[in-house]
Amino acid sequence: MPKPADVAATGLRASALTDDLSFLLARANAIALSAGNAALAEHGLKARSYSVLSLAADGAGPSQRELAEFLRLDPSQVVSLVDDLQSRGLVERRPDPADRRANVVIATDAGRSLAAAARDSARSAEERVHAQLSADERQTLTDLLRALAFPDA
Amino acid sequence: MPKPADVAATGLRASALTDDLSFLLARANAIALSAGNAALAEHGLKARSYSVLSLAADGAGPSQRELAEFLRLDPSQVVSLVDDLQSRGLVERRPDPADRRANVVIATDAGRSLAAAARDSARSAEERVHAQLSADERQTLTDLLRALAFPDA
DNA sequence: TATTGTTATACTCTATAACTATA
DNA sequence: TATAGTTATAGAGTATAACAATA
């Protein structure tokens, strides 16, 4: 006998929203986000700060404007995310020699090792959340989502 | 020659995040959400209020608790969403005869026709956003996302 | 003139706890 | 004792505008 929660959900699962790609995207994202945030919490990170740290650790040396664009954040939000990471000694701001208006954000050694540890936590949480998909299905999903996430590619 | 915006994104597109299912989910959702909200604005709705109205119009007669669960919202958030829709004459709260603690939320005639109009707007916006996917790919994506969105199904 | 980063501000969303009425 | 709805409130996230430094 299903719990009340399941019964309730079952009743609405025949609704039109269940075929709505945007709704499914929102719900799947909410589930992944809360699992991800829970997994990252032990490292003092959230999805946002993790993604900034991860990009800074990747060696591409992104400017804050590039981070804002890639993560779909307002530049002012990037300021406070980088402030936080910098105050914890995880990233540095370096003036871009080619454009002195711009700050290049680079992970410190501590930042790189935290990013690696956080990535492991995030990945194992993700595997738990997506356990009902086969490896093939997960790959297909990743490719399709990438097409939506980067339409101009 | 690509615009600076494209160049910037291209630089980061080789990053590890680009293979991260949770990140792609977040970015695709952000894109779909902003397109959806823009399309729904002409009806005085947002994604949240639209989904509540849509479920109320579907005839299943959900309680507020069922709505909260299905939409992954806190019950107190559902209160204000229903308050707003009710004040505009789009839904009614009816006490559930079987459990007088519970309110069943049902769309009025005006609510049903607004829901239908809003759904058309939302769907054509969605088609624009997802134009680079074939019908087959979109169906595959919908099925895979449904598995993530409703893991217990 | 336009752009990068920054600050300030207001607004929305989210999470929590407490209360009431029913069960 | 537990649950549905409600209220209040604080915190996080989001959006906007304005400014200094630089292009």
Coordinates of C-alpha atoms (C1' of nucleotides) in Angstrom, one line a residue:
Chain A
M1 CA 0.0 0.0 0.0
P2 CA 1.5 3.3 -1.1
K3 CA 2.1 6.1 1.4
P4 CA -0.3 9.0 1.2
A5 CA 2.4 11.0 -0.5
D6 CA 2.5 8.6 -3.4
V7 CA -1.3 8.4 -3.7
A8 CA -1.5 12.1 -3.9
A9 CA 1.2 12.3 -6.6
T10 CA -0.4 9.5 -8.5
G11 CA -3.7 11.4 -8.7
L12 CA -2.0 14.4 -10.4
R13 CA 0.3 12.4 -12.6
A14 CA -2.2 12.0 -15.3
S15 CA -2.4 15.8 -15.6
A16 CA -1.3 17.7 -18.7
L17 CA 1.8 19.0 -16.9
T18 CA 3.3 15.6 -16.9
D19 CA 3.9 15.9 -20.6
D20 CA 5.2 19.5 -20.3
L21 CA 8.9 19.5 -21.0
S22 CA 9.4 22.8 -19.0
F23 CA 7.6 21.4 -16.0
L24 CA 9.6 18.2 -16.0
L25 CA 12.8 20.2 -16.4
A26 CA 11.9 22.3 -13.4
R27 CA 11.0 19.3 -11.3
A28 CA 14.0 17.2 -12.3
N29 CA 16.2 20.3 -11.7
A30 CA 14.7 20.9 -8.2
I31 CA 15.4 17.3 -7.2
A32 CA 19.0 17.3 -8.6
L33 CA 19.6 20.7 -7.0
S34 CA 18.6 19.8 -3.5
A35 CA 20.6 16.5 -3.7
G36 CA 23.6 18.4 -5.0
N37 CA 23.4 21.2 -2.4
A38 CA 23.2 18.5 0.3
A39 CA 26.2 16.8 -1.0
L40 CA 28.2 20.0 -1.4
A41 CA 27.3 21.3 2.1
E42 CA 30.1 19.2 3.7
H43 CA 32.6 21.2 1.7
G44 CA 31.0 24.5 2.6
L45 CA 29.7 24.9 -1.0
K46 CA 26.4 25.2 -2.9
A47 CA 25.7 24.6 -6.5
R48 CA 26.5 28.2 -7.4
S49 CA 29.7 28.5 -5.5
Y50 CA 30.8 25.1 -6.6
S51 CA 30.3 25.9 -10.3
V52 CA 32.3 29.1 -10.0
L53 CA 35.1 27.3 -8.1
S54 CA 35.0 24.5 -10.6
L55 CA 35.4 26.9 -13.6
A56 CA 38.2 28.8 -11.8
A57 CA 40.0 25.5 -11.1
D58 CA 39.7 24.3 -14.7
G59 CA 42.5 26.6 -15.8
A60 CA 40.7 28.6 -18.4
G61 CA 41.0 31.7 -16.3
P62 CA 37.6 33.1 -16.9
S63 CA 36.7 36.8 -16.2
Q64 CA 33.8 37.6 -14.0
R65 CA 31.8 38.6 -17.0
E66 CA 32.4 35.3 -18.6
L67 CA 31.4 33.5 -15.5
A68 CA 28.2 35.5 -15.3
E69 CA 27.3 34.6 -18.9
F70 CA 28.1 31.0 -18.7
L71 CA 26.3 30.5 -15.4
R72 CA 23.4 32.8 -16.4
L73 CA 24.0 35.0 -13.4
D74 CA 24.0 38.7 -13.0
P75 CA 27.5 40.1 -12.8
S76 CA 26.7 41.5 -9.4
Q77 CA 25.9 38.0 -8.2
V78 CA 29.3 36.8 -9.4
V79 CA 30.9 39.5 -7.3
S80 CA 29.6 38.1 -4.1
L81 CA 30.3 34.5 -5.0
V82 CA 33.9 35.4 -5.9
D83 CA 34.1 37.5 -2.7
D84 CA 33.1 34.6 -0.6
L85 CA 35.5 32.1 -2.3
Q86 CA 38.3 34.6 -2.2
S87 CA 37.8 35.3 1.5
R88 CA 38.2 31.6 2.1
G89 CA 41.5 31.5 0.1
L90 CA 40.0 29.3 -2.6
V91 CA 40.3 31.7 -5.6
E92 CA 42.3 34.8 -6.5
R93 CA 41.3 37.8 -8.7
R94 CA 44.1 38.7 -11.1
P95 CA 43.9 41.8 -13.3
D96 CA 43.8 40.7 -16.9
P97 CA 47.0 42.2 -18.5
A98 CA 45.2 42.5 -21.8
D99 CA 42.3 44.4 -20.3
R100 CA 42.8 46.1 -17.0
R101 CA 39.1 46.5 -16.3
A102 CA 38.7 42.7 -16.1
N103 CA 39.5 40.3 -13.3
V104 CA 40.6 36.8 -14.1
V105 CA 39.4 34.3 -11.5
I106 CA 41.9 31.5 -10.7
A107 CA 41.7 28.8 -8.1
T108 CA 44.5 28.5 -5.5
D109 CA 46.0 25.2 -4.7
A110 CA 43.5 24.9 -1.8
G111 CA 40.7 25.8 -4.2
R112 CA 41.7 23.1 -6.7
S113 CA 41.8 20.4 -4.1
L114 CA 38.5 21.4 -2.6
A115 CA 37.0 21.5 -6.1
A116 CA 38.2 18.0 -6.8
A117 CA 36.8 16.7 -3.5
A118 CA 33.5 18.5 -4.0
R119 CA 33.2 17.1 -7.5
D120 CA 33.5 13.6 -6.2
S121 CA 30.8 14.2 -3.7
A122 CA 28.6 15.9 -6.3
R123 CA 29.1 13.0 -8.7
S124 CA 28.2 10.3 -6.3
A125 CA 25.1 12.2 -5.2
E126 CA 24.2 12.6 -8.8
E127 CA 24.6 8.9 -9.4
R128 CA 22.2 8.1 -6.6
V129 CA 19.6 10.6 -7.9
H130 CA 19.9 9.2 -11.5
A131 CA 20.2 5.6 -10.5
Q132 CA 17.1 4.6 -12.5
L133 CA 18.8 5.6 -15.8
S134 CA 21.1 3.3 -17.6
A135 CA 24.5 4.6 -18.6
D136 CA 23.3 4.9 -22.2
E137 CA 20.2 6.7 -21.2
R138 CA 22.2 9.1 -19.0
Q139 CA 24.5 9.8 -22.0
T140 CA 21.5 10.5 -24.3
L141 CA 20.0 12.8 -21.7
T142 CA 23.2 14.7 -21.3
D143 CA 23.6 15.2 -25.0
L144 CA 20.0 16.4 -25.4
L145 CA 20.2 18.7 -22.4
R146 CA 23.4 20.2 -23.8
A147 CA 21.6 21.1 -27.0
L148 CA 19.0 23.0 -24.9
A149 CA 21.5 24.5 -22.6
F150 CA 23.7 25.8 -25.4
P151 CA 21.4 26.5 -28.3
D152 CA 24.0 28.4 -30.3
A153 CA 26.4 25.5 -30.4
Chain B
M1 CA 33.5 36.5 -36.5
P2 CA 31.6 35.5 -33.3
K3 CA 30.4 38.2 -30.9
P4 CA 32.4 38.6 -27.7
A5 CA 29.6 36.8 -25.8
D6 CA 30.0 33.7 -28.0
V7 CA 33.8 33.7 -27.7
A8 CA 33.5 33.9 -23.9
A9 CA 31.0 31.0 -23.7
T10 CA 33.2 29.0 -26.1
G11 CA 36.2 29.3 -23.9
L12 CA 34.3 27.8 -21.0
R13 CA 32.5 25.2 -23.0
A14 CA 35.3 22.8 -22.7
S15 CA 35.0 22.8 -18.9
A16 CA 34.1 19.8 -16.9
L17 CA 30.7 21.4 -16.1
T18 CA 29.6 20.8 -19.6
D19 CA 29.4 17.1 -18.9
D20 CA 27.7 17.6 -15.6
L21 CA 24.1 16.5 -15.8
S22 CA 23.0 18.7 -12.9
F23 CA 24.6 21.8 -14.4
L24 CA 23.0 21.2 -17.8
L25 CA 19.7 20.6 -16.1
A26 CA 20.1 23.9 -14.3
R27 CA 21.0 25.9 -17.4
A28 CA 18.4 24.4 -19.6
N29 CA 15.8 25.0 -16.9
A30 CA 16.9 28.6 -16.5
I31 CA 16.5 29.2 -20.3
A32 CA 13.1 27.4 -20.4
L33 CA 11.9 29.2 -17.3
S34 CA 12.7 32.7 -18.6
A35 CA 11.1 32.0 -22.0
G36 CA 8.1 30.5 -20.2
N37 CA 7.6 33.4 -17.8
A38 CA 7.9 35.9 -20.7
A39 CA 5.2 34.0 -22.6
L40 CA 2.9 33.7 -19.6
A41 CA 3.3 37.3 -18.6
E42 CA 0.7 38.5 -21.1
H43 CA -1.9 36.3 -19.2
G44 CA -0.8 37.7 -15.8
L45 CA 0.8 34.4 -14.9
K46 CA 4.2 33.0 -14.1
A47 CA 5.4 29.4 -14.3
R48 CA 4.3 28.8 -10.7
S49 CA 0.8 30.3 -10.9
Y50 CA 0.3 28.7 -14.3
S51 CA 1.1 25.2 -13.0
V52 CA -1.3 25.6 -10.1
L53 CA -4.1 27.0 -12.3
S54 CA -3.4 24.2 -14.8
L55 CA -3.7 21.5 -12.2
A56 CA -6.9 23.1 -10.8
A57 CA -8.3 23.2 -14.4
D58 CA -7.6 19.6 -15.1
G59 CA -10.5 18.4 -13.0
A60 CA -8.6 16.2 -10.6
G61 CA -9.6 18.6 -7.8
P62 CA -6.3 18.6 -5.9
S63 CA -5.9 19.6 -2.3
Q64 CA -3.4 22.3 -1.5
R65 CA -1.1 19.7 0.1
E66 CA -1.2 17.6 -3.1
L67 CA -0.3 20.7 -5.1
A68 CA 2.6 21.4 -2.8
E69 CA 3.9 17.9 -3.1
F70 CA 3.5 17.7 -6.9
L71 CA 5.0 21.1 -7.5
R72 CA 7.7 20.7 -4.8
L73 CA 6.6 23.8 -3.1
D74 CA 6.1 24.5 0.6
P75 CA 2.4 24.4 1.6
S76 CA 2.7 28.1 2.6
Q77 CA 3.8 29.0 -0.9
V78 CA 0.7 27.3 -2.3
V79 CA -1.4 29.4 0.1
S80 CA -0.3 32.7 -1.6
L81 CA -0.5 31.3 -5.1
V82 CA -4.1 30.1 -4.5
D83 CA -4.9 33.4 -2.8
D84 CA -3.8 35.3 -5.8
L85 CA -5.6 33.1 -8.3
Q86 CA -8.7 33.1 -6.1
S87 CA -8.7 36.9 -5.8
R88 CA -8.7 37.1 -9.6
G89 CA -11.7 34.8 -9.8
L90 CA -9.7 32.0 -11.5
V91 CA -10.0 29.3 -8.9
E92 CA -12.2 28.4 -5.9
R93 CA -11.4 26.7 -2.6
R94 CA -14.0 24.1 -1.7
P95 CA -13.9 22.3 1.6
D96 CA -13.3 18.6 1.0
P97 CA -16.5 16.8 2.2
A98 CA -14.4 13.8 3.1
D99 CA -11.9 15.8 5.2
R100 CA -13.0 19.2 6.3
R101 CA -9.4 20.3 7.1
A102 CA -8.6 20.1 3.4
N103 CA -9.4 22.6 0.6
V104 CA -9.9 21.3 -2.9
V105 CA -8.8 23.8 -5.5
I106 CA -11.0 24.0 -8.6
A107 CA -10.8 26.3 -11.6
T108 CA -13.7 28.6 -12.4
D109 CA -14.9 28.9 -16.0
A110 CA -12.7 32.0 -16.4
G111 CA -9.8 30.0 -14.9
R112 CA -10.3 27.2 -17.4
S113 CA -10.3 29.4 -20.4
L114 CA -7.3 31.4 -19.1
A115 CA -5.5 28.2 -18.5
A116 CA -6.2 27.0 -22.1
A117 CA -5.0 30.3 -23.5
A118 CA -1.9 30.3 -21.3
R119 CA -1.1 26.8 -22.3
D120 CA -1.1 27.7 -26.0
S121 CA 1.3 30.6 -25.3
A122 CA 3.5 28.4 -23.2
R123 CA 3.6 25.7 -25.8
S124 CA 4.6 27.9 -28.6
A125 CA 7.3 29.5 -26.5
E126 CA 8.5 26.1 -25.7
E127 CA 8.6 25.1 -29.3
R128 CA 10.8 28.1 -30.1
V129 CA 13.2 27.3 -27.3
H130 CA 13.4 23.6 -28.3
A131 CA 13.4 24.2 -32.0
Q132 CA 16.8 22.5 -32.4
L133 CA 15.4 19.2 -31.3
S134 CA 13.5 16.9 -33.6
A135 CA 10.1 15.6 -32.5
D136 CA 11.7 12.2 -31.7
E137 CA 14.5 13.8 -29.6
R138 CA 12.0 15.9 -27.8
Q139 CA 9.9 12.8 -27.0
T140 CA 13.0 10.9 -25.8
L141 CA 14.0 13.9 -23.6
T142 CA 10.5 14.1 -22.1
D143 CA 10.6 10.4 -21.2
L144 CA 14.0 10.6 -19.6
L145 CA 13.2 13.7 -17.7
R146 CA 10.0 12.1 -16.4
A147 CA 12.0 9.3 -15.0
L148 CA 14.1 11.8 -13.1
A149 CA 11.2 14.0 -12.1
F150 CA 9.2 11.0 -10.7
P151 CA 11.7 8.5 -9.5
D152 CA 9.1 6.4 -7.7
A153 CA 7.0 5.8 -10.8
Chain C
dT1 C1' 30.8 56.1 -25.9
dA2 C1' 30.8 51.4 -24.3
dT3 C1' 32.3 47.8 -21.0
dT4 C1' 34.0 45.5 -16.4
dG5 C1' 33.5 45.3 -12.0
dT6 C1' 31.3 47.1 -8.0
dT7 C1' 27.7 48.8 -4.7
dA8 C1' 23.1 49.6 -3.3
dT9 C1' 18.4 48.6 -3.3
dA10 C1' 14.2 46.4 -3.9
dC11 C1' 11.8 42.4 -5.0
dT12 C1' 10.9 37.5 -5.3
dC13 C1' 11.5 33.0 -3.7
dT14 C1' 12.5 29.7 -0.1
dA15 C1' 12.6 27.6 4.4
dT16 C1' 11.1 27.4 9.2
dA17 C1' 8.3 27.6 13.0
dA18 C1' 4.1 28.3 15.3
dC19 C1' -0.9 28.5 15.4
dT20 C1' -6.1 26.6 14.3
dA21 C1' -9.2 23.4 13.1
dT22 C1' -10.0 19.2 12.2
dA23 C1' -8.8 14.0 12.1
Chain D
dT1 C1' -1.1 12.6 18.4
dA2 C1' -1.0 13.8 13.7
dT3 C1' -2.3 16.5 9.5
dA4 C1' -4.3 20.6 6.4
dG5 C1' -4.2 25.1 6.0
dT6 C1' -2.6 29.5 7.5
dT7 C1' 0.4 33.3 9.2
dA8 C1' 4.7 35.5 10.2
dT9 C1' 9.4 36.0 9.5
dA10 C1' 14.1 35.6 8.2
dG11 C1' 17.2 34.2 4.7
dA12 C1' 18.6 33.3 0.0
dG13 C1' 18.2 34.3 -4.6
dT14 C1' 17.2 37.7 -8.5
dA15 C1' 16.8 42.1 -11.1
dT16 C1' 17.9 47.0 -11.7
dA17 C1' 20.2 51.1 -11.6
dA18 C1' 24.1 53.9 -10.8
dC19 C1' 29.1 54.7 -10.4
dA20 C1' 34.5 54.4 -11.1
dA21 C1' 38.1 52.7 -13.9
dT22 C1' 39.3 51.4 -18.3
dA23 C1' 38.7 50.5 -23.2

